Structure formats: C-alpha cells, structure tokens
PDB file of C-alpha atoms in Angstrom:
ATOM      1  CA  UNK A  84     -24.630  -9.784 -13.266  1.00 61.00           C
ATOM      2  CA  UNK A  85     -23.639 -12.383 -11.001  1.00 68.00           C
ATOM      3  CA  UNK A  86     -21.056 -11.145  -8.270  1.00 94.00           C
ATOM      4  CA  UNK A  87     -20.238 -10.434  -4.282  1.00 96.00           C
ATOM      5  CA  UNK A  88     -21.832  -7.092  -2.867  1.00 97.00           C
ATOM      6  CA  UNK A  89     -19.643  -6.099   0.692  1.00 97.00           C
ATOM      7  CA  UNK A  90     -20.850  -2.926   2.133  1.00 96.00           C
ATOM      8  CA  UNK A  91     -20.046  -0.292   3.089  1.00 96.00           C
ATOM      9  CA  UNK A  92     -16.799   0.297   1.218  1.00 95.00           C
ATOM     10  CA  UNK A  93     -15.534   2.760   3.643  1.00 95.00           C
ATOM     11  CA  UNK A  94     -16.780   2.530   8.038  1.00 94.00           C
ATOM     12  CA  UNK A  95     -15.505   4.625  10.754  1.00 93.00           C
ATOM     13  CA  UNK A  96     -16.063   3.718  14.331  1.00 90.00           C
ATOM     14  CA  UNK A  97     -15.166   4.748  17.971  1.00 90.00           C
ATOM     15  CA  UNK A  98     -13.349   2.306  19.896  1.00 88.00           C
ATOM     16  CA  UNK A  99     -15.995   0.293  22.528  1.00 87.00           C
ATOM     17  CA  UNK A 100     -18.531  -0.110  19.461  1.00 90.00           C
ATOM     18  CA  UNK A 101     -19.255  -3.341  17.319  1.00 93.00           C
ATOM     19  CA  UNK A 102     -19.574  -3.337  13.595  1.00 95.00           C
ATOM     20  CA  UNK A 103     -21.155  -5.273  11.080  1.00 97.00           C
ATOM     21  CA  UNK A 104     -19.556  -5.660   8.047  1.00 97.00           C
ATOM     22  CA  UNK A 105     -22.181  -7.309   5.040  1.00 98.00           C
ATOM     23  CA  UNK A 106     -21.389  -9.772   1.998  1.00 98.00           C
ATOM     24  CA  UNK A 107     -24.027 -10.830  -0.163  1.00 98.00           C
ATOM     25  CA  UNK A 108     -23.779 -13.379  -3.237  1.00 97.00           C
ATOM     26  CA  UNK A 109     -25.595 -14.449  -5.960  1.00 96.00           C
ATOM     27  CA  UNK A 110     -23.130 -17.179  -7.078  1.00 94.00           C
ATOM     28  CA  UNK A 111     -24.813 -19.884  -5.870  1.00 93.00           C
ATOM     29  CA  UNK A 112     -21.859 -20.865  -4.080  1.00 93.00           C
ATOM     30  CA  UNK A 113     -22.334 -22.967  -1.011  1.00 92.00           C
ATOM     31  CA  UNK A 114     -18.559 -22.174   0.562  1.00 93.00           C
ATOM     32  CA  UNK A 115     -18.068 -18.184   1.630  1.00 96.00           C
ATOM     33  CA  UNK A 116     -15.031 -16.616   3.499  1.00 96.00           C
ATOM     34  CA  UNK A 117     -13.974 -13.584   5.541  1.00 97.00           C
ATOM     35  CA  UNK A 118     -10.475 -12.173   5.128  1.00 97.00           C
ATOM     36  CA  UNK A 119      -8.624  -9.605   6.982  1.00 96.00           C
ATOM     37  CA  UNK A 120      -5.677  -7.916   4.893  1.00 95.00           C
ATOM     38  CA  UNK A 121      -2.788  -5.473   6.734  1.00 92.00           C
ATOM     39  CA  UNK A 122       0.067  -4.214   4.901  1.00 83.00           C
ATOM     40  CA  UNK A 123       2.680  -6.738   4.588  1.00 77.00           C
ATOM     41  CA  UNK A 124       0.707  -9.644   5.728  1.00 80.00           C
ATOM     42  CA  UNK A 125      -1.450 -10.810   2.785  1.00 86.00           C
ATOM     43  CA  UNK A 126      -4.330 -12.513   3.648  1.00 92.00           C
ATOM     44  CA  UNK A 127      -5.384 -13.672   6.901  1.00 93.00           C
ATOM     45  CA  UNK A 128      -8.641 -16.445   7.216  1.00 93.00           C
ATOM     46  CA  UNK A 129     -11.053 -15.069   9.747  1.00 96.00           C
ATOM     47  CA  UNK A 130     -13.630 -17.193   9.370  1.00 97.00           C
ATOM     48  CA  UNK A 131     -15.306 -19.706   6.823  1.00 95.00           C
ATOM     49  CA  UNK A 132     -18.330 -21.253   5.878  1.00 95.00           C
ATOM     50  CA  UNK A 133     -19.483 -24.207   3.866  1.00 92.00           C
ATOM     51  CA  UNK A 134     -23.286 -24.711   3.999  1.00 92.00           C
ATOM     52  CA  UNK A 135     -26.076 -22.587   5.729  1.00 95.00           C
ATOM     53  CA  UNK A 136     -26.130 -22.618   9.667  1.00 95.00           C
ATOM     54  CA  UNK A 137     -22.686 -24.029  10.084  1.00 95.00           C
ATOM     55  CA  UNK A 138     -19.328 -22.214  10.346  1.00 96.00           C
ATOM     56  CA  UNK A 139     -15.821 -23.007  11.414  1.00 95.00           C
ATOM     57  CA  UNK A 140     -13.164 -20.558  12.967  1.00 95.00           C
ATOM     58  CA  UNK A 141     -10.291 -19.692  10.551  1.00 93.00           C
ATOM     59  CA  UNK A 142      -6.341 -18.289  11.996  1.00 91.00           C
ATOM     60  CA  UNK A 143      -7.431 -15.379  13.716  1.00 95.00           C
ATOM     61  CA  UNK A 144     -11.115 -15.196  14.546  1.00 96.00           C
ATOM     62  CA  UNK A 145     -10.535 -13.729  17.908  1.00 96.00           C
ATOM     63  CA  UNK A 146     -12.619 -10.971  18.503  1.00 96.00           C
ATOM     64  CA  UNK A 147     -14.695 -11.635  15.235  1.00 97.00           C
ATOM     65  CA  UNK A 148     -18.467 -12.929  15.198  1.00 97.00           C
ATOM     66  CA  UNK A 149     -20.399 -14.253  11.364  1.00 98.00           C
ATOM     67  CA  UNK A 150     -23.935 -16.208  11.076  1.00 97.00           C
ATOM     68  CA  UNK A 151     -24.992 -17.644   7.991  1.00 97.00           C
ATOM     69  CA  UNK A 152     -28.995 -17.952   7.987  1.00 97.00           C
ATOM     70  CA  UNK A 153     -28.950 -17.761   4.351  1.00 96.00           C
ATOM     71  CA  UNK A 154     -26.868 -19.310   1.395  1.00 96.00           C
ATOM     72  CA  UNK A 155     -26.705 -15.441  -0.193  1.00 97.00           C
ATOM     73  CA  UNK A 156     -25.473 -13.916   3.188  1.00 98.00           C
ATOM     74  CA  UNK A 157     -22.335 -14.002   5.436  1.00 98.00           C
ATOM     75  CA  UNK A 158     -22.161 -10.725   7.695  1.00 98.00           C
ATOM     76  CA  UNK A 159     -19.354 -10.153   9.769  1.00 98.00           C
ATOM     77  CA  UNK A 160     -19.297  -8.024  13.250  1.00 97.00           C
ATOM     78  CA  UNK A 161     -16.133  -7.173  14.322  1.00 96.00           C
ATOM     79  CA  UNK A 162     -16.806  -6.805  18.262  1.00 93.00           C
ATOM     80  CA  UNK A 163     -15.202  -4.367  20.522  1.00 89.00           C
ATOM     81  CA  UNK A 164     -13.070  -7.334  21.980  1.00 87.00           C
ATOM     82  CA  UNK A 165     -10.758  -6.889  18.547  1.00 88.00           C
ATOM     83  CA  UNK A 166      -7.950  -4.970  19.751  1.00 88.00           C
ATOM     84  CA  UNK A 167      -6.439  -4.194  16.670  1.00 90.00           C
ATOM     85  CA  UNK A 168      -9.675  -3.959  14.194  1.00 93.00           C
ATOM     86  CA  UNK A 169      -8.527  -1.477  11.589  1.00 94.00           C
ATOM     87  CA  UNK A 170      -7.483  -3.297   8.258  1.00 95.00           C
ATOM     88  CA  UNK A 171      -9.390  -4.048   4.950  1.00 96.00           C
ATOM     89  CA  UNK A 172     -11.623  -6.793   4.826  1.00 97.00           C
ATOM     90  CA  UNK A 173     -12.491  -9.587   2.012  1.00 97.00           C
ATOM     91  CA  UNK A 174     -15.824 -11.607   1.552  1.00 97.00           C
ATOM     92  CA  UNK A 175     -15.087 -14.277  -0.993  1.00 96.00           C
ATOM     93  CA  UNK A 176     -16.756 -17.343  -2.423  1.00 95.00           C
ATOM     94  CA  UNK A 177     -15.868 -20.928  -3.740  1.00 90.00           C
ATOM     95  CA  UNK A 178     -17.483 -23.064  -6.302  1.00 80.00           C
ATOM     96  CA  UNK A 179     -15.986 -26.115  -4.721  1.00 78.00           C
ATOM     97  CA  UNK A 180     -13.575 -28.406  -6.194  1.00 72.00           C
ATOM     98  CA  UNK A 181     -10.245 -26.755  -6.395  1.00 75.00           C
ATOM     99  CA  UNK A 182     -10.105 -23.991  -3.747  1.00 80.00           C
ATOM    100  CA  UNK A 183     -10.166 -21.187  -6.429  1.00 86.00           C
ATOM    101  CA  UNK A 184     -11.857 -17.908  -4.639  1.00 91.00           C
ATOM    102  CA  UNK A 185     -14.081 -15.090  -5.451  1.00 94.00           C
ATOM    103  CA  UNK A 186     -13.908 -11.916  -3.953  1.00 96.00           C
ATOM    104  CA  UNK A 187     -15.803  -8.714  -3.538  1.00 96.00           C
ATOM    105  CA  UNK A 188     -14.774  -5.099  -3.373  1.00 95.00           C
ATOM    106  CA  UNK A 189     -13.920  -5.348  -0.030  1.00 95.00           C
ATOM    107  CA  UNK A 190     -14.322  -2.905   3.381  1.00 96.00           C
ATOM    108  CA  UNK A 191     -12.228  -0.613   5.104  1.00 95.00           C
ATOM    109  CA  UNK A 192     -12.799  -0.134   8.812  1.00 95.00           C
ATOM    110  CA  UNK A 193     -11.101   2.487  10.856  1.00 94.00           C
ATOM    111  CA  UNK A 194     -10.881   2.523  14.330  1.00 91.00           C
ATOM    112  CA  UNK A 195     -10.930   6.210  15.502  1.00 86.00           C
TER     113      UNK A 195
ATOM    114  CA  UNK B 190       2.862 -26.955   7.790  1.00 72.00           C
ATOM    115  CA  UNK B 191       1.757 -26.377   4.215  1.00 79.00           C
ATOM    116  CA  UNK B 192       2.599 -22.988   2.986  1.00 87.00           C
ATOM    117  CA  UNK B 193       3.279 -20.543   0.018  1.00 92.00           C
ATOM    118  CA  UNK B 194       6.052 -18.067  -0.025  1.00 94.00           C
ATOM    119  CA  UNK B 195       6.915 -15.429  -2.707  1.00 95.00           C
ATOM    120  CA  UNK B 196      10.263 -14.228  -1.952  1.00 90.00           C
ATOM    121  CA  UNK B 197      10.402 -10.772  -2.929  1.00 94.00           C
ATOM    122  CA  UNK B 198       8.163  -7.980  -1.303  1.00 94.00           C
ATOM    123  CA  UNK B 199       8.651  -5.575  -4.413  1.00 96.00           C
ATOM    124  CA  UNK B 200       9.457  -5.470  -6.878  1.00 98.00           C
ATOM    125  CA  UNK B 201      10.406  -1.818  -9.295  1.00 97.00           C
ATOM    126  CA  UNK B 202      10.448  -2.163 -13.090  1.00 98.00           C
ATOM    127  CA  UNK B 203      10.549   0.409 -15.936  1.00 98.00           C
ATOM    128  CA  UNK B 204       7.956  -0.184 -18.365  1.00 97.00           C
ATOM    129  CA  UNK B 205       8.072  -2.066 -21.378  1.00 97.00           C
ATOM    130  CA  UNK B 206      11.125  -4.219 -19.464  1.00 98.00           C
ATOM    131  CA  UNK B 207       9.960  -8.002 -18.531  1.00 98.00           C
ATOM    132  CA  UNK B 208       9.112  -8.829 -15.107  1.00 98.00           C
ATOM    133  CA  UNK B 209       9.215 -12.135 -13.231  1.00 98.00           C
ATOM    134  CA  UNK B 210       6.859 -12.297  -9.715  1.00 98.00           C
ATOM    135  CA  UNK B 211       8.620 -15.798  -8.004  1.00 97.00           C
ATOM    136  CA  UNK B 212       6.783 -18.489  -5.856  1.00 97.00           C
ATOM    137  CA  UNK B 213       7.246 -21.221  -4.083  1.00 96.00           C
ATOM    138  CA  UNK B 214       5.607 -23.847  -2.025  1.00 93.00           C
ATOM    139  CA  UNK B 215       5.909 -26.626   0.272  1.00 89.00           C
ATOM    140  CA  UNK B 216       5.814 -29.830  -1.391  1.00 74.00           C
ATOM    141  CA  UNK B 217       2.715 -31.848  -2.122  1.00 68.00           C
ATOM    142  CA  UNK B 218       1.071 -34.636  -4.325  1.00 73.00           C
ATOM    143  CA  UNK B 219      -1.637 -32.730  -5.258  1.00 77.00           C
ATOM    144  CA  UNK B 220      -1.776 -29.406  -5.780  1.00 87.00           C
ATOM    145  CA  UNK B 221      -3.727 -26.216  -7.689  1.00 90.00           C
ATOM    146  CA  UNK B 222      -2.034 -23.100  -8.485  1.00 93.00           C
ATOM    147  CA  UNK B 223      -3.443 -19.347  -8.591  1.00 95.00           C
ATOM    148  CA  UNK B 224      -2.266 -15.780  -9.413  1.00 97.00           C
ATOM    149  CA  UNK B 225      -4.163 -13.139  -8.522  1.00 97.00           C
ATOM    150  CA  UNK B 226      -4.355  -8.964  -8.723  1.00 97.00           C
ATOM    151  CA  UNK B 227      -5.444  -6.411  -6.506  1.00 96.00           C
ATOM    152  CA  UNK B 228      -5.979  -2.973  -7.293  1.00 94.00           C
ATOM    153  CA  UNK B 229      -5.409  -0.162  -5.171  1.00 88.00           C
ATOM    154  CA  UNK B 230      -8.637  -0.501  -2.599  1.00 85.00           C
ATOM    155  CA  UNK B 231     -10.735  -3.101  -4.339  1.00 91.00           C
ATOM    156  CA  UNK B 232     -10.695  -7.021  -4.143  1.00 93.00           C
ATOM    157  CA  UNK B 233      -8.382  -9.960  -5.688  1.00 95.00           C
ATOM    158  CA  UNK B 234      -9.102 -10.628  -9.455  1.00 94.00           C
ATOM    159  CA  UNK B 235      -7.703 -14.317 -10.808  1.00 94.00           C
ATOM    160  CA  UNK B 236      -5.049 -13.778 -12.542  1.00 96.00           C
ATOM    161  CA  UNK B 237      -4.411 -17.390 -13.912  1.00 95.00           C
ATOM    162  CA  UNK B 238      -4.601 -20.444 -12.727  1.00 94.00           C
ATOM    163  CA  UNK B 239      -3.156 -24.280 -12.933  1.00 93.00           C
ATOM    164  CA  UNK B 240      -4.855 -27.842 -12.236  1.00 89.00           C
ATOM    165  CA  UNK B 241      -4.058 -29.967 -14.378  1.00 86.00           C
ATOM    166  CA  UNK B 242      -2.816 -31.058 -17.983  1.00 87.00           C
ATOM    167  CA  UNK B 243       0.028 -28.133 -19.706  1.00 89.00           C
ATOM    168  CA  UNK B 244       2.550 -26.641 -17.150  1.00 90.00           C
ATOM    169  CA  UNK B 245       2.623 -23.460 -19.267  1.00 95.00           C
ATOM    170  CA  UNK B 246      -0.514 -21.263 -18.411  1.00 96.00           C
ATOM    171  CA  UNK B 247      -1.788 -18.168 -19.693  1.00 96.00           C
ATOM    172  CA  UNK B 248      -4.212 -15.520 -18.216  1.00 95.00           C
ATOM    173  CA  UNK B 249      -4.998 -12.364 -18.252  1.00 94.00           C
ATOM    174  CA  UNK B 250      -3.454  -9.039 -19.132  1.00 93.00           C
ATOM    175  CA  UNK B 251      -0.409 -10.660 -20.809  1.00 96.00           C
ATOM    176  CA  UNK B 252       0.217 -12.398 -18.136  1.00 97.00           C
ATOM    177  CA  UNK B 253       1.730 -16.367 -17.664  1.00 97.00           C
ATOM    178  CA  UNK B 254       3.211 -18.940 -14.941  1.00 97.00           C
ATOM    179  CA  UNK B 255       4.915 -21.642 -15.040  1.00 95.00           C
ATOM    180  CA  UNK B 256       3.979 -24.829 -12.909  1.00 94.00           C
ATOM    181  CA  UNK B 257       7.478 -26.518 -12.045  1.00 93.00           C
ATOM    182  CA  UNK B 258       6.830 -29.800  -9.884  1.00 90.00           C
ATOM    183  CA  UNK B 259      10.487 -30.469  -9.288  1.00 90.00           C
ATOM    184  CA  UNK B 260      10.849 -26.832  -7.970  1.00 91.00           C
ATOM    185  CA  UNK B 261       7.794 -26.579  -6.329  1.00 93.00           C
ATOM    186  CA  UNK B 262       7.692 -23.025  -8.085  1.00 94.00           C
ATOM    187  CA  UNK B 263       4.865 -21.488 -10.128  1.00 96.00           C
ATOM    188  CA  UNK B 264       6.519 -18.309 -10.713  1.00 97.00           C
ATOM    189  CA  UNK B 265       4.705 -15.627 -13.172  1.00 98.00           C
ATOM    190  CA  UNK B 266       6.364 -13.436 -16.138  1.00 98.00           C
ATOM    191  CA  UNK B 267       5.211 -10.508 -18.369  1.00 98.00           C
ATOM    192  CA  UNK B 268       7.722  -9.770 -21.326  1.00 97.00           C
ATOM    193  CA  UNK B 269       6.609  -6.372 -21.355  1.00 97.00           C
ATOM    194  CA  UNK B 270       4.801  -4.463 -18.470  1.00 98.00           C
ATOM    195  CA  UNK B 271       2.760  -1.121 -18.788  1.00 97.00           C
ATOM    196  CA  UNK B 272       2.102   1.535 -15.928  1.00 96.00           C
ATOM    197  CA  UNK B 273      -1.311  -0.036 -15.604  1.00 96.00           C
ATOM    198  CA  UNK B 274       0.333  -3.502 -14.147  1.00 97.00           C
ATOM    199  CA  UNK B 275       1.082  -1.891 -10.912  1.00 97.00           C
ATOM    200  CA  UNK B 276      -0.593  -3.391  -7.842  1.00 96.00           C
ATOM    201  CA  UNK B 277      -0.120  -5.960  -5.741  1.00 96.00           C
ATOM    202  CA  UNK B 278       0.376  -9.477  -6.439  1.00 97.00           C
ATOM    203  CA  UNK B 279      -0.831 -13.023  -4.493  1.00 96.00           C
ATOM    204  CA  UNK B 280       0.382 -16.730  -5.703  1.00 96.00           C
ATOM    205  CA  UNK B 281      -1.452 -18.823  -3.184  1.00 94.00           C
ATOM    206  CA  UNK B 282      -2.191 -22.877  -3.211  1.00 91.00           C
ATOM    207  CA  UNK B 283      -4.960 -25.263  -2.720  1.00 87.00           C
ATOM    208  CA  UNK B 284      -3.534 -28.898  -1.348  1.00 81.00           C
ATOM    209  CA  UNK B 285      -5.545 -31.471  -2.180  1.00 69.00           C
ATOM    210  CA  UNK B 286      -8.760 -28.940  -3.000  1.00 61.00           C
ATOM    211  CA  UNK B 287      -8.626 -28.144   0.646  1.00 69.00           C
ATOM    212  CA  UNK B 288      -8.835 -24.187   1.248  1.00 79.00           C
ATOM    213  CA  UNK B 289      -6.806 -21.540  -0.508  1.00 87.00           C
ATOM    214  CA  UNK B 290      -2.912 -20.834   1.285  1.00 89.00           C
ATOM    215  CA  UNK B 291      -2.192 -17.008   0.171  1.00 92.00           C
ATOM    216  CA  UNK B 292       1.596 -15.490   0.003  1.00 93.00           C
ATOM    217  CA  UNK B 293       2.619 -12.340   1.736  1.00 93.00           C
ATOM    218  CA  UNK B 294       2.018 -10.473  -1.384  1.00 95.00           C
ATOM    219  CA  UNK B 295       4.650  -8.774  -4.311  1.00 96.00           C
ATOM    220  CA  UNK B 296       4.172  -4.991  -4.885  1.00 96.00           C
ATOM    221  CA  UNK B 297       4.909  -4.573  -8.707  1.00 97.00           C
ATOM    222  CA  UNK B 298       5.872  -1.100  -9.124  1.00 97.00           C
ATOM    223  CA  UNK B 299       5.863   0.111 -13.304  1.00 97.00           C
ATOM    224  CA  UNK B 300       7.775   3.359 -13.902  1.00 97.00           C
ATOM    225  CA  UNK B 301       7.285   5.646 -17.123  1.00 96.00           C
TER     226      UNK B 301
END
C-alpha cells in the first residue's frame, strides 16, 4: 500500500543529544513537510521541501536540521540547540496543485 | 497576513445531538478548503475537502462543510455524532495552491 512510514513512534532522549527523526514515502510526491504539534497550538511548519537536494526553512526551524538526497526520504534531526524539543512531530506529503497534505503516524520525542 | 481561525477550542456534545466545528479565514480570491481528523497519537486524516464547483461538500464519517464566500467561513456539521467522533479537529486553507495554513485545532468531546 502506498503511504508515509515516520519512525520511531515513540524516542526518549537526554538533553545535550541530537535526534533523528525518519519519514519515508512511496507517494511519488515531489513536495514533503515536517510539522511540530504542542497542545493548543496546532500545527507549526518546520521545514519543507519541494524537489530532491533543495529545502526551504518553514516558521520555526530554529534548532531543526532535514536533507533530502532522495525523493522517498526527508529525515529530520532535532539538534541539541532546540530548547524546547519535546512535542509530536508530522512528516506529510503533497501531490501538488491545491496544497492538500498527507501525513504519517507521526513521532513523539521526549526530552528527559 | 493570511490566516485560518476556528473559534472555539472545544467543544462537549452528548451523542446522537448535532454538532457544528466553525471556521473562518482571511479573505482571498482563490482559495481551497480542508477538514481534517486526528486521533489520539496518530496523524491528520482528510476529512473533506472544497476547490471548486458545489459549496455543499461531503466526506467522511457523516461528516459535511459548507464553503460560504461572503463569510469567509467553511464551517463543518454532523446531525448526529457517536462516541467514536471524538478527537481533534483542523480546518486549514491553501491561498492560491500555495502551502497549507492550519487552525489552532477544536477538541470534539462525544459523551454517552
């Protein structure tokens, strides 16, 4: 079935440490996203990309690091310089052409 | 600034009542409209969605919205909920098919 994998579901880490968060696709969707969610807030844009080897910062990519070497993959490391880096985070895709997204199962990171 | 705003943060209903989940956004010549679902721990599922053509749409679950240009609302109704409709709700907006604008989120709450 076609779909967006994120892994893990669930990460603990110590404060100091980086993390890399995955999100794998086999859409074929050129455009892929990264979303951080806190209660209350909705959805916050981290960071976006439209084609391989390009990427563009979204509101609040401070502290937040993503490649995309392939079309399929767009991991996210959430570095130690995020102060506040617990939350639940969203890969999603777009088709193109009217902004509707896709979105995986999502990760939650706790900082211990 | 373009944005999306759903006015109430939750919203408690007894099952088997109707329910009505309000948006609004800032005005624009072109938009596209989306509802979408999450889940306790899991990612957004589209709910419905408007582009073009009948102002009426139907999706999922029961669900419908109603696209009102001169309001600039596209709120979404149920005329009868079940326990399984609680979660949380987004409305967000694409302006001229540029990225997705998300709202803070409604927190449907069914009770037995």
């Amino acid at each position: 079935d076609g779909g967006i994998t994120q892994s893990p579901k669930y990460l603990f880490r110590k404060e100091g440490q980086n993390v890399t968060l995955s999100c794998e696709q086999n859409l074929n969707h050129d455009a892929m996203y990264w979303y951080r969610q806190d209660p209350g807030q909705g959805l916050r844009l981290i960071y976006y990309s439209q084609i391989v080897n390009d990427f563009q910062k979204g509101d609040i990519a401070e502290g937040y690091s993503v490649s995309r070497e392939k079309k399929e993959s767009f991991p996210l490391t959430v570095t130690s310089a995020q102060k506040n880096p617990t939350a639940f985070y969203l890969c999603a895709t777009d088709r193109g052409g009217t902004g509707e997204l896709f979105f995986g199962e999502g990760s939650r990171l706790t900082v211990l | 600034a373009q944005s999306v705003t759903q006015l109430d943060s939750q919203v408690p209903v007894f099952e088997e009542a109707p329910v009505e989940l309000r948006c609004n956004y800032s005005s624009s010549v072109s938009v596209y409209l989306f509802w979408y679902v999450q889940y306790p721990n899991q990612g957004l599922q589209l709910l419905l969605k408007y582009l073009s053509g009948s102002t009426l749409v139907k999706g999922i679950n029961g669900f419908e919205a109603e696209f009102n240009k001169s309001q600039t609302s596209f709120h979404l109704r149920k005329p009868s909920v079940h326990i399984s409709d609680t979660a949380e709700y987004f409305c967000a907006v694409s302006y001229n098919t540029d990225k997705l604008i998300f709202g803070t989120g409604t927190r449907l709450q069914v009770f037995p």
